[in-house]
mmCIF file of C-alpha atoms in Angstrom:
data_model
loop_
_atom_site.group_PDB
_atom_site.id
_atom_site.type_symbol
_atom_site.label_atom_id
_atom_site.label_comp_id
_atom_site.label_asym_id
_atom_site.label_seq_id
_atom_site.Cartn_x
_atom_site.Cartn_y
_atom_site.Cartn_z
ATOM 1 C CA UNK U 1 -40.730 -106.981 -15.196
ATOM 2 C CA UNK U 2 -37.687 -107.852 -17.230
ATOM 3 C CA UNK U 3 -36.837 -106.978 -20.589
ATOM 4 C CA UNK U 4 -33.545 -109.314 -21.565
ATOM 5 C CA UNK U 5 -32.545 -107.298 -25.278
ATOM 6 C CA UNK U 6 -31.069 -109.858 -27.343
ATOM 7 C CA UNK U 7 -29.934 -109.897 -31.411
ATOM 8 C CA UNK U 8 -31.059 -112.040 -33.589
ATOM 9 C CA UNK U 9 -28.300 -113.962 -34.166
ATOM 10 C CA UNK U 10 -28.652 -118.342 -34.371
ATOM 11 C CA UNK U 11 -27.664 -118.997 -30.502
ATOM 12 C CA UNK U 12 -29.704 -115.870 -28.657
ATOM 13 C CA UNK U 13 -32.968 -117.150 -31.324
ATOM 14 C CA UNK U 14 -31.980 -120.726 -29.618
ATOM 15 C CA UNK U 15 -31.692 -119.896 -26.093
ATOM 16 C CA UNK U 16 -35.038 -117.714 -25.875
ATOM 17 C CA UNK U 17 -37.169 -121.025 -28.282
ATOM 18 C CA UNK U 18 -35.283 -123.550 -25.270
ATOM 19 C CA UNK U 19 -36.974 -121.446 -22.415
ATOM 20 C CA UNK U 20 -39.789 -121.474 -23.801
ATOM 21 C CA UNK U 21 -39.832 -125.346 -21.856
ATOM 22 C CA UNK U 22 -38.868 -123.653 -18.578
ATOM 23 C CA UNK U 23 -41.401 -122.135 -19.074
ATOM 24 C CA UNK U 24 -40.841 -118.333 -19.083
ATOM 25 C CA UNK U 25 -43.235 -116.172 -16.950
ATOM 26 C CA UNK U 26 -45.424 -114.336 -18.963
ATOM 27 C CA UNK U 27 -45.842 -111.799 -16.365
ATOM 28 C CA UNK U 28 -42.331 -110.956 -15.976
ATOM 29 C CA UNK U 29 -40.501 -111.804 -18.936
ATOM 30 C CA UNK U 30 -40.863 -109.546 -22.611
ATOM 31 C CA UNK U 31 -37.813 -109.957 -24.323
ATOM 32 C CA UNK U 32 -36.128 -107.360 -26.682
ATOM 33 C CA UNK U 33 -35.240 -108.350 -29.950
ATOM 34 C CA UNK U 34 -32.698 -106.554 -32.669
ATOM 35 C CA UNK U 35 -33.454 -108.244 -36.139
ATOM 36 C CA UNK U 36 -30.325 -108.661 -38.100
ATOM 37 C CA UNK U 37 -30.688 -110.660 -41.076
ATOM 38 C CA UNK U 38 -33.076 -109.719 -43.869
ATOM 39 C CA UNK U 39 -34.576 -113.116 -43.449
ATOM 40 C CA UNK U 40 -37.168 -113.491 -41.079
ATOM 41 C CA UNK U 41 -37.565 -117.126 -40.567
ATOM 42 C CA UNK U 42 -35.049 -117.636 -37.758
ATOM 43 C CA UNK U 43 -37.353 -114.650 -35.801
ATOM 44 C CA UNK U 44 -40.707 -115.957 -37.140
ATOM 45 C CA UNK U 45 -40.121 -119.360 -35.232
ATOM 46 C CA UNK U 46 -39.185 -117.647 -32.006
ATOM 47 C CA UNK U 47 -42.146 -115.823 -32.214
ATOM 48 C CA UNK U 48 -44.614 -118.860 -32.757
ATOM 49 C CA UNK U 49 -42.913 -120.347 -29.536
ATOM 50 C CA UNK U 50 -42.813 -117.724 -27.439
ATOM 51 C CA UNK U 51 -46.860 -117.153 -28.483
ATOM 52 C CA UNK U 52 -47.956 -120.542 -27.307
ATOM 53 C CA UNK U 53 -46.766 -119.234 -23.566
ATOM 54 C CA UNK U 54 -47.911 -115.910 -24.125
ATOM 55 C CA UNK U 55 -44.790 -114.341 -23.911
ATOM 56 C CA UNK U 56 -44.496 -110.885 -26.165
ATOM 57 C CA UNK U 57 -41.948 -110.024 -28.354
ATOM 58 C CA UNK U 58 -40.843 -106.454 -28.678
ATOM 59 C CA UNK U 59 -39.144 -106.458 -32.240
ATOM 60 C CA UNK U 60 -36.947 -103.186 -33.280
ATOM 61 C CA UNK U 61 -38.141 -102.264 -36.349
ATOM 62 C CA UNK U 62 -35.167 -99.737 -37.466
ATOM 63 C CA UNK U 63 -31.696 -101.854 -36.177
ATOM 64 C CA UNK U 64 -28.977 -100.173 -35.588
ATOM 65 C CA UNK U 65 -26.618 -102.906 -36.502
ATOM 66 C CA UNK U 66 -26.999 -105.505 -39.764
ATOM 67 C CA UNK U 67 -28.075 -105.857 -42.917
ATOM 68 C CA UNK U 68 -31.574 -104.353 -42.079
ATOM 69 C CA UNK U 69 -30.007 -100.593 -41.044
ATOM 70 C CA UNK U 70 -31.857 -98.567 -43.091
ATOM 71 C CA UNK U 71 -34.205 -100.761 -43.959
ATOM 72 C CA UNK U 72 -37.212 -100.906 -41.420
ATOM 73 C CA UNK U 73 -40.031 -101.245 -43.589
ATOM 74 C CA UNK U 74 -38.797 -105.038 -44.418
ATOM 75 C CA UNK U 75 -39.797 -105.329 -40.141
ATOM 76 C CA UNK U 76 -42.895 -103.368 -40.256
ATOM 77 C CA UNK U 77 -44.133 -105.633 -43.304
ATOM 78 C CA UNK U 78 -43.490 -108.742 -41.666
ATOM 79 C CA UNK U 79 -45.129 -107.615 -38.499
ATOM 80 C CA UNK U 80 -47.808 -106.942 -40.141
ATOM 81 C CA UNK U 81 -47.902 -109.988 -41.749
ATOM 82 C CA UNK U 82 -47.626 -112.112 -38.543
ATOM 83 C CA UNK U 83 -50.649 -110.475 -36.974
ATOM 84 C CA UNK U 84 -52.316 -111.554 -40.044
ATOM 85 C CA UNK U 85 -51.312 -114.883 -39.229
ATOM 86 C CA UNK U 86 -53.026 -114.547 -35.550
ATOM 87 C CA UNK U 87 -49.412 -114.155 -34.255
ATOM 88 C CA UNK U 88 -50.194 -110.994 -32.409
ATOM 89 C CA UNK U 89 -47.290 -111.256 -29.761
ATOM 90 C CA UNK U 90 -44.906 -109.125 -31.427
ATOM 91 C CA UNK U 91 -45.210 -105.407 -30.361
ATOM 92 C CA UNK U 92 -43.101 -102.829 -32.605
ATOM 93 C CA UNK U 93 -40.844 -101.369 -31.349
ATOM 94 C CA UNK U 94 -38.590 -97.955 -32.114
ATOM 95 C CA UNK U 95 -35.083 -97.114 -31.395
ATOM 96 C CA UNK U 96 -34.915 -93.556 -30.832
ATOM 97 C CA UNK U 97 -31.521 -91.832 -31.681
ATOM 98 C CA UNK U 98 -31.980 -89.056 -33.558
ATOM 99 C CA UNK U 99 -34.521 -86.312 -34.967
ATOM 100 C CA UNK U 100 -34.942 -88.940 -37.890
ATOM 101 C CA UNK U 101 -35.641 -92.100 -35.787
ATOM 102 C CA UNK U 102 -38.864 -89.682 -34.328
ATOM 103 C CA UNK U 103 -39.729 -88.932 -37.947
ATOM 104 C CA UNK U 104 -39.584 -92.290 -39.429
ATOM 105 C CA UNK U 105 -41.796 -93.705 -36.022
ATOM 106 C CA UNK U 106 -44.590 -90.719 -36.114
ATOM 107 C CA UNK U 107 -45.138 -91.214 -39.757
ATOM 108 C CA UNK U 108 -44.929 -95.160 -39.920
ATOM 109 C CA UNK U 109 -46.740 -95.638 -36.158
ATOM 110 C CA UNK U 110 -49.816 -93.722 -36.922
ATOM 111 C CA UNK U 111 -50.145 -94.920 -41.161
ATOM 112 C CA UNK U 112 -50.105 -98.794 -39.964
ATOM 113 C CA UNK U 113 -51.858 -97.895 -36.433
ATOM 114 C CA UNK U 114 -49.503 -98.756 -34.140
ATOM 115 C CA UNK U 115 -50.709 -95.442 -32.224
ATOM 116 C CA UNK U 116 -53.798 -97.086 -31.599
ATOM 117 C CA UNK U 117 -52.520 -100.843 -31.293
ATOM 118 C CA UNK U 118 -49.583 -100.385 -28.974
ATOM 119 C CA UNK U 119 -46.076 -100.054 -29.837
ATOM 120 C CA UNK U 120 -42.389 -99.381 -27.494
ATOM 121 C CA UNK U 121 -39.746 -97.516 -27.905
ATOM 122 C CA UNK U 122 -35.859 -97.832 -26.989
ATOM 123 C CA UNK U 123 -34.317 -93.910 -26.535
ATOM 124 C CA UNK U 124 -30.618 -94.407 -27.007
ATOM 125 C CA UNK U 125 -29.855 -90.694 -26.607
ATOM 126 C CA UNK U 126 -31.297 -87.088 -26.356
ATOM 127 C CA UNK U 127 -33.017 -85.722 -28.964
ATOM 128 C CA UNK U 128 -33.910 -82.010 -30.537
ATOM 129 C CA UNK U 129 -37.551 -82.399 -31.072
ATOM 130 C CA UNK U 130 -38.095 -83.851 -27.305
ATOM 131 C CA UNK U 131 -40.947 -82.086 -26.478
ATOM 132 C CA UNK U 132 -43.048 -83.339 -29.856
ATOM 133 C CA UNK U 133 -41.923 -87.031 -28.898
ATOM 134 C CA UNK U 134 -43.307 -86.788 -25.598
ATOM 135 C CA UNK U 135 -46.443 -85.053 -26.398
ATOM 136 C CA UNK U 136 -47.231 -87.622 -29.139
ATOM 137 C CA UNK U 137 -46.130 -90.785 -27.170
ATOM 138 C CA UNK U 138 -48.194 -89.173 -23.932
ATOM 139 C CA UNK U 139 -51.314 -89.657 -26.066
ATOM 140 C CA UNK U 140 -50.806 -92.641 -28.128
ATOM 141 C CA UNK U 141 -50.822 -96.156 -26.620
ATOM 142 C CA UNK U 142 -47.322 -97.192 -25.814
ATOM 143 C CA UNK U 143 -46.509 -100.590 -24.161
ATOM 144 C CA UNK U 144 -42.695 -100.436 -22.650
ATOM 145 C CA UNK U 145 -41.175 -96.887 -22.647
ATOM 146 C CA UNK U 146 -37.251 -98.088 -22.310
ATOM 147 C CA UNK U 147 -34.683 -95.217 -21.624
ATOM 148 C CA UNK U 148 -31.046 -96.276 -21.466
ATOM 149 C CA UNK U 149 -29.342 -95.410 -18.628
ATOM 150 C CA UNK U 150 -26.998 -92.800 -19.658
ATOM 151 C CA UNK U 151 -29.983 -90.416 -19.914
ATOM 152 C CA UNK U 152 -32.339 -91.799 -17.493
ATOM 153 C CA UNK U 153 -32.982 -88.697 -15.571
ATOM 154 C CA UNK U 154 -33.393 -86.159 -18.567
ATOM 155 C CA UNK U 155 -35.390 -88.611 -20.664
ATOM 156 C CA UNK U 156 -37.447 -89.888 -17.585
ATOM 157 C CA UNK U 157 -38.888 -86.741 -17.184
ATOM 158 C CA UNK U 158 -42.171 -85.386 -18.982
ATOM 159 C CA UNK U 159 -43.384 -88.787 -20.263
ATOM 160 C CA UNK U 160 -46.732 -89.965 -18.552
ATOM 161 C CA UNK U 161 -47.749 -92.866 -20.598
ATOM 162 C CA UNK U 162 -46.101 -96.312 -20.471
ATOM 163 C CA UNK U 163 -44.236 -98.144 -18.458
ATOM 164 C CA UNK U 164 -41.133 -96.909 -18.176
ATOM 165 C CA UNK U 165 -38.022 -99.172 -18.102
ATOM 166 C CA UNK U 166 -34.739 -98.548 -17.323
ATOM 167 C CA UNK U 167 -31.933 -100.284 -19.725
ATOM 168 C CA UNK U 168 -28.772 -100.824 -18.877
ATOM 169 C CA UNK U 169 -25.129 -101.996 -20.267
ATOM 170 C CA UNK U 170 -23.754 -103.720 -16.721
ATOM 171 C CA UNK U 171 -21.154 -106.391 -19.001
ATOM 172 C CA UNK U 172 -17.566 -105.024 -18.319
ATOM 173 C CA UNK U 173 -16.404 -106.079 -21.638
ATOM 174 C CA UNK U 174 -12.945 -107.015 -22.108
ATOM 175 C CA UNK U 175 -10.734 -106.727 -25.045
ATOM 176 C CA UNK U 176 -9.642 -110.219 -24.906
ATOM 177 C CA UNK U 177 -10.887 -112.836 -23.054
ATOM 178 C CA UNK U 178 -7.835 -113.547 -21.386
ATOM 179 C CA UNK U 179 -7.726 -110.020 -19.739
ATOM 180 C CA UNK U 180 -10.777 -111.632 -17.606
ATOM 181 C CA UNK U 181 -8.369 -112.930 -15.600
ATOM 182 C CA UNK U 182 -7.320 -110.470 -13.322
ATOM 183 C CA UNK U 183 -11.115 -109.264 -13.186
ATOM 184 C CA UNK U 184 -12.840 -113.099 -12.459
ATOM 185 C CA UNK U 185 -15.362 -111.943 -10.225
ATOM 186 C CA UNK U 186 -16.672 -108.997 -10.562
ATOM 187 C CA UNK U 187 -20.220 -106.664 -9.428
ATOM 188 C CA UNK U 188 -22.727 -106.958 -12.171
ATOM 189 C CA UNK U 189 -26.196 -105.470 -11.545
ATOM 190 C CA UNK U 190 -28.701 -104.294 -8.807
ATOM 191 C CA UNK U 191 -31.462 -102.693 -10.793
ATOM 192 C CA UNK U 192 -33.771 -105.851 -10.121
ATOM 193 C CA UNK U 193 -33.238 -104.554 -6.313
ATOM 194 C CA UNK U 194 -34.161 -100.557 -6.929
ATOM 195 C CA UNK U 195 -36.163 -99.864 -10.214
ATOM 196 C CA UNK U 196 -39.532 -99.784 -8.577
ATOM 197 C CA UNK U 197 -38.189 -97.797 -5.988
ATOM 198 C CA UNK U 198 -36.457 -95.519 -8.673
ATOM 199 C CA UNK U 199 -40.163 -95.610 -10.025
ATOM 200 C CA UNK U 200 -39.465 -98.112 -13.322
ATOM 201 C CA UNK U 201 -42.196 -100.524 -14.322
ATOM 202 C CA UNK U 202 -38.938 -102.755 -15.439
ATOM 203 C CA UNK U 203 -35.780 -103.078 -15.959
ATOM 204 C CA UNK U 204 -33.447 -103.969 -19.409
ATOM 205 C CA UNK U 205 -30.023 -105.346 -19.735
ATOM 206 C CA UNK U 206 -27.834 -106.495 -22.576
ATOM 207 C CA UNK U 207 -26.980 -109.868 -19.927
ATOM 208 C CA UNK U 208 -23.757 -111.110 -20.502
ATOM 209 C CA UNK U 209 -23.032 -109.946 -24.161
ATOM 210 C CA UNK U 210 -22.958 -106.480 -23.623
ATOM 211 C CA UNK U 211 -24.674 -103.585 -25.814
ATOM 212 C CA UNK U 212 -21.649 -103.871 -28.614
ATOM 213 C CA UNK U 213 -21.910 -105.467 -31.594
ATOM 214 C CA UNK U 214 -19.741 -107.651 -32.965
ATOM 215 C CA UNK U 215 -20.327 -109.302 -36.611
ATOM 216 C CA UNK U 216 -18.331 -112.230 -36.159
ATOM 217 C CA UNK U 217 -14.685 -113.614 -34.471
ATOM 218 C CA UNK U 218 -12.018 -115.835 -35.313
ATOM 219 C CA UNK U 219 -11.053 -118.298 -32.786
ATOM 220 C CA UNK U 220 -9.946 -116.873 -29.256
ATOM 221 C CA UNK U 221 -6.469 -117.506 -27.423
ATOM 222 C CA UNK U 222 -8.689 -118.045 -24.356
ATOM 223 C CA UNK U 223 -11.988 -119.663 -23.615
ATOM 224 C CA UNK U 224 -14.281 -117.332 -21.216
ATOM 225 C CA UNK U 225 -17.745 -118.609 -19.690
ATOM 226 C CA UNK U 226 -19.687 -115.915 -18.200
ATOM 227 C CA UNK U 227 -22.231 -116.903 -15.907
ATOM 228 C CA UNK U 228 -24.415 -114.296 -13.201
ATOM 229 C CA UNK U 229 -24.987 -115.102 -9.672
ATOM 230 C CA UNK U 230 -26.571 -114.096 -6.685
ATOM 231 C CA UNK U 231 -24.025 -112.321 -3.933
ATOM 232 C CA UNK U 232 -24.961 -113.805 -0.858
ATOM 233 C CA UNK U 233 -23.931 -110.839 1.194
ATOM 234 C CA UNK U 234 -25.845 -107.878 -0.437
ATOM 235 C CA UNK U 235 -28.436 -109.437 -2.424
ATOM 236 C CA UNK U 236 -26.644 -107.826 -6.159
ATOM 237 C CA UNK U 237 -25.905 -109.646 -9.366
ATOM 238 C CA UNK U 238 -22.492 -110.663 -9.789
ATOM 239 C CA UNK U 239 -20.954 -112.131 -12.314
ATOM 240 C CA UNK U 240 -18.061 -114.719 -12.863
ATOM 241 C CA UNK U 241 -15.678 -115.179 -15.501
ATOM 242 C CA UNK U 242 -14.117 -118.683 -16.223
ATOM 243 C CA UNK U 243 -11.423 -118.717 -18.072
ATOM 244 C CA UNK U 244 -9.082 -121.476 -19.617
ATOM 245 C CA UNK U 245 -5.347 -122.012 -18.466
ATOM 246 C CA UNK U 246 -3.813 -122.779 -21.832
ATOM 247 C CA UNK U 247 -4.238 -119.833 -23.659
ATOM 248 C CA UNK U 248 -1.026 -119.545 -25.575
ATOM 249 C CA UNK U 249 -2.473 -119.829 -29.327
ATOM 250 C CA UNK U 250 -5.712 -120.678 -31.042
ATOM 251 C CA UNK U 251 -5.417 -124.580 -30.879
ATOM 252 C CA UNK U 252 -7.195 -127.048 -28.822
ATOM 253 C CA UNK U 253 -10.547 -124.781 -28.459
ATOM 254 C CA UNK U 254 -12.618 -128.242 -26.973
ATOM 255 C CA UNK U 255 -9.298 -128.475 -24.350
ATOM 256 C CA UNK U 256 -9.694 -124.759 -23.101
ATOM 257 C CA UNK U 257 -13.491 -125.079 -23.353
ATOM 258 C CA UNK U 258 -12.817 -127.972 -20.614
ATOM 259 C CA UNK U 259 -10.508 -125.849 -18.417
ATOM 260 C CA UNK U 260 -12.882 -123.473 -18.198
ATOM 261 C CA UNK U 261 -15.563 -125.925 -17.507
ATOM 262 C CA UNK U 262 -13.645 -127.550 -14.439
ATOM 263 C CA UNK U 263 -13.772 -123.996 -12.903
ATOM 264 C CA UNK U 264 -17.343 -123.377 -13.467
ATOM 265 C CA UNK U 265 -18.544 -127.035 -12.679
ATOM 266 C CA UNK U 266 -16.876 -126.238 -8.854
ATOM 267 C CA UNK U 267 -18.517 -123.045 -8.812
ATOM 268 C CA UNK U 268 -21.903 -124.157 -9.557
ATOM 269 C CA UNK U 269 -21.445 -126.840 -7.266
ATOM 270 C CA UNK U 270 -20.784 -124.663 -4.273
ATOM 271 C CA UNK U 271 -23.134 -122.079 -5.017
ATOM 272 C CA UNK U 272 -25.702 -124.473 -5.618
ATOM 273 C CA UNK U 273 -26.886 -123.143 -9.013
ATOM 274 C CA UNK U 274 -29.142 -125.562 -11.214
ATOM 275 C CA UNK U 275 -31.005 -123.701 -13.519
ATOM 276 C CA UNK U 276 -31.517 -125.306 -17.093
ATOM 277 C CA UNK U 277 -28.163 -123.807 -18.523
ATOM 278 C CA UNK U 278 -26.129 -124.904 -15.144
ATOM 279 C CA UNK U 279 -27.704 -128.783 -15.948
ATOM 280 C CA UNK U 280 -26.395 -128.243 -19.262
ATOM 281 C CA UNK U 281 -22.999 -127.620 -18.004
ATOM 282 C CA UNK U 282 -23.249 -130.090 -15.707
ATOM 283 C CA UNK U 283 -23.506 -132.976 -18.708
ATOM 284 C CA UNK U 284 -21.142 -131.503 -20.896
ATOM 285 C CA UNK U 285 -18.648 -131.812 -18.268
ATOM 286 C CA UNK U 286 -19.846 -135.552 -17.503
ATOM 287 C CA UNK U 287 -19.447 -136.533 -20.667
ATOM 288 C CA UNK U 288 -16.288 -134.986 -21.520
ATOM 289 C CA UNK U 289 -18.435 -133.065 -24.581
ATOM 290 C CA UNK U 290 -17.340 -129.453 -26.377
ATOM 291 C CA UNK U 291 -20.793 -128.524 -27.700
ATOM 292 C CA UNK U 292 -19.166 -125.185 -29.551
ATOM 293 C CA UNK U 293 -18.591 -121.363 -28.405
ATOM 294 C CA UNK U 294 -22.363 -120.493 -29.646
ATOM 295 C CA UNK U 295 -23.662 -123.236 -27.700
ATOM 296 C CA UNK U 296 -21.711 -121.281 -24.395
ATOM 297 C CA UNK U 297 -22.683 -118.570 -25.533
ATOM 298 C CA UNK U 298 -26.603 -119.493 -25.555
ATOM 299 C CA UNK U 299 -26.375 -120.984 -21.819
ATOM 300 C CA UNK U 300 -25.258 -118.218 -20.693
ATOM 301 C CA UNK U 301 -27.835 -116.171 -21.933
ATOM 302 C CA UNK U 302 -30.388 -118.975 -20.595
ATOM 303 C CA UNK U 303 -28.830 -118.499 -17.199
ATOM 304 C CA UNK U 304 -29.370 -115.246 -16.752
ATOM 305 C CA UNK U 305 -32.640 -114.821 -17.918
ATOM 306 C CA UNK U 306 -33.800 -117.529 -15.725
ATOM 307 C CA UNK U 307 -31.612 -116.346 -12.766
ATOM 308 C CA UNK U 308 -33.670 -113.395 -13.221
ATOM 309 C CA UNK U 309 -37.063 -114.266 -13.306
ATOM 310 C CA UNK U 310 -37.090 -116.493 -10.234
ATOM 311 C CA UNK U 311 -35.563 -113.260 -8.539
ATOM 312 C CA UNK U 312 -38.573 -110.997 -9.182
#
């Protein structure tokens, strides 16, 4: 199983409502959402689509990043309110990063019955009171028990319910996206090869964003399209970085977007990719069309979720 942990911000909302059509495989696909905004509507539509494949929806309810930091009882009140609604896809789900993150799930969790109902959690680091959150999650019904992999082998150990999944940050972020350059091609991920050997249920990435956040950005020097692939030789996740030529100031973003595109058009071509993002590509380059950086953005997203479900 794969757990894709996206934000909710406009273009990763877009590209997980688009694959909806592909469709996603509710068997192997439960996407990770971070809510960001205070309102809900963007989140509430994804969820609707994503129900009528039966495709579940872990939602953090205490974000790390946002205008809802702090403020988790906003999430909790509008899953609640959803399930109301019969949309019952959504599990809750708990970032773990302190003492206080385990205080504000056992008291929340068992007053709204999320004990009994099913819930996940997301341990970013190590905490004090260990021992208390694995004796209460051991005997409560969790759903997806994700454990970044920084501390997978001390935070692996003791838990017994769940289905543990491993989370990892594989995107070699750059400062700029000219320094891509000199690093084009570049080793990605293998955990869809090992984790059930390495004794996961499944396996979380932060695809081709990476785990930082960034609220906004101006206009880059250079346009980068990052797109995963299959190495052909040992069977890992690669990824590609295509990069414009002209990347001397701000101006012309449509012209680098199309350098960039030439690149990835042959590459596609000769690796014989066509999932719904590489068609995508494929017409914005026959048609000579810049559909925006969020737009790139999205497709790239699509890619690699789709890349990954037809490889387990």
């Amino acid at each position: 199983m794969y757990l894709p942990y996206l934000r909710g911000k406009q273009y990763e909302l877009l590209a997980l409502r688009e694959l909806c059509a592909l469709p996603l495989d509710n068997t192997k696909i439960f996407p990770i959402l971070e809510p960001l905004k205070t309102t809900l509507k963007s989140i509430e539509t994804a969820l609707v689509a994503l129900k009528r494949i039966g495709i579940q929806m872990q939602l953090i309810v205490n974000p790390e990043h946002g205008e809802l930091k702090g403020n988790g009882n906003v999430v909790l009140d509008f899953i609640d309110h959803m399930r109301s609604l019969g949309v019952d896809n959504v599990i809750p789900t708990y970032m773990i990063l302190s003492d206080r993150d385990f205080t504000y799930f056992e008291s929340t969790a068992a007053v709204r019955g999320y004990l009994e109902s099913g819930y996940s959690l997301v341990h970013l680091n190590q905490i004090s009171n260990v021992t208390a959150l694995k004796t209460l999650v051991n005997e409560s019904a969790i759903k997806f028990n994700i454990i970044h992999v920084t501390h997978q082998m001390s935070l692996k150990r003791g838990f017994t319910n769940g289905a543990l999944t491993l989370l990892s940050d594989p995107f070699n972020k750059q400062k700029r996206n000219s320094d891509y350059i000199s690093v084009d091609d570049e080793f990605f991920s293998n955990d869809y090869l090992y984790y059930v050997d390495e004794k996961f249920a499944a396996f979380s990435d932060y695809l081709t964003i990476g785990s930082d956040y960034v609220e906004g950005g101006m206009l880059p020097y250079a346009v980068a399209i990052h797109l995963t692939y299959v190495n052909k030789e040992s069977g890992e996740i690669w990824i590609r970085h295509f990069i414009s030529n002209s990347n001397e100031d701000y101006s012309d973003t449509p012209g680098k977007f199309g350098e960039a595109l030439d690149k990835l058009i042959e590459f596609i071509n000769a690796e014989d990719l066509h999932t719904k993002a590489c068609e995508q590509f494929r017409d914005y380059h026959s048609r000579g069309a810049f559909p925006g950086l969020g737009v790139v953005k999205k497709l790239s997203i699509m890619h690699h979720i789709q890349l990954i479900q037809e490889l387990i």
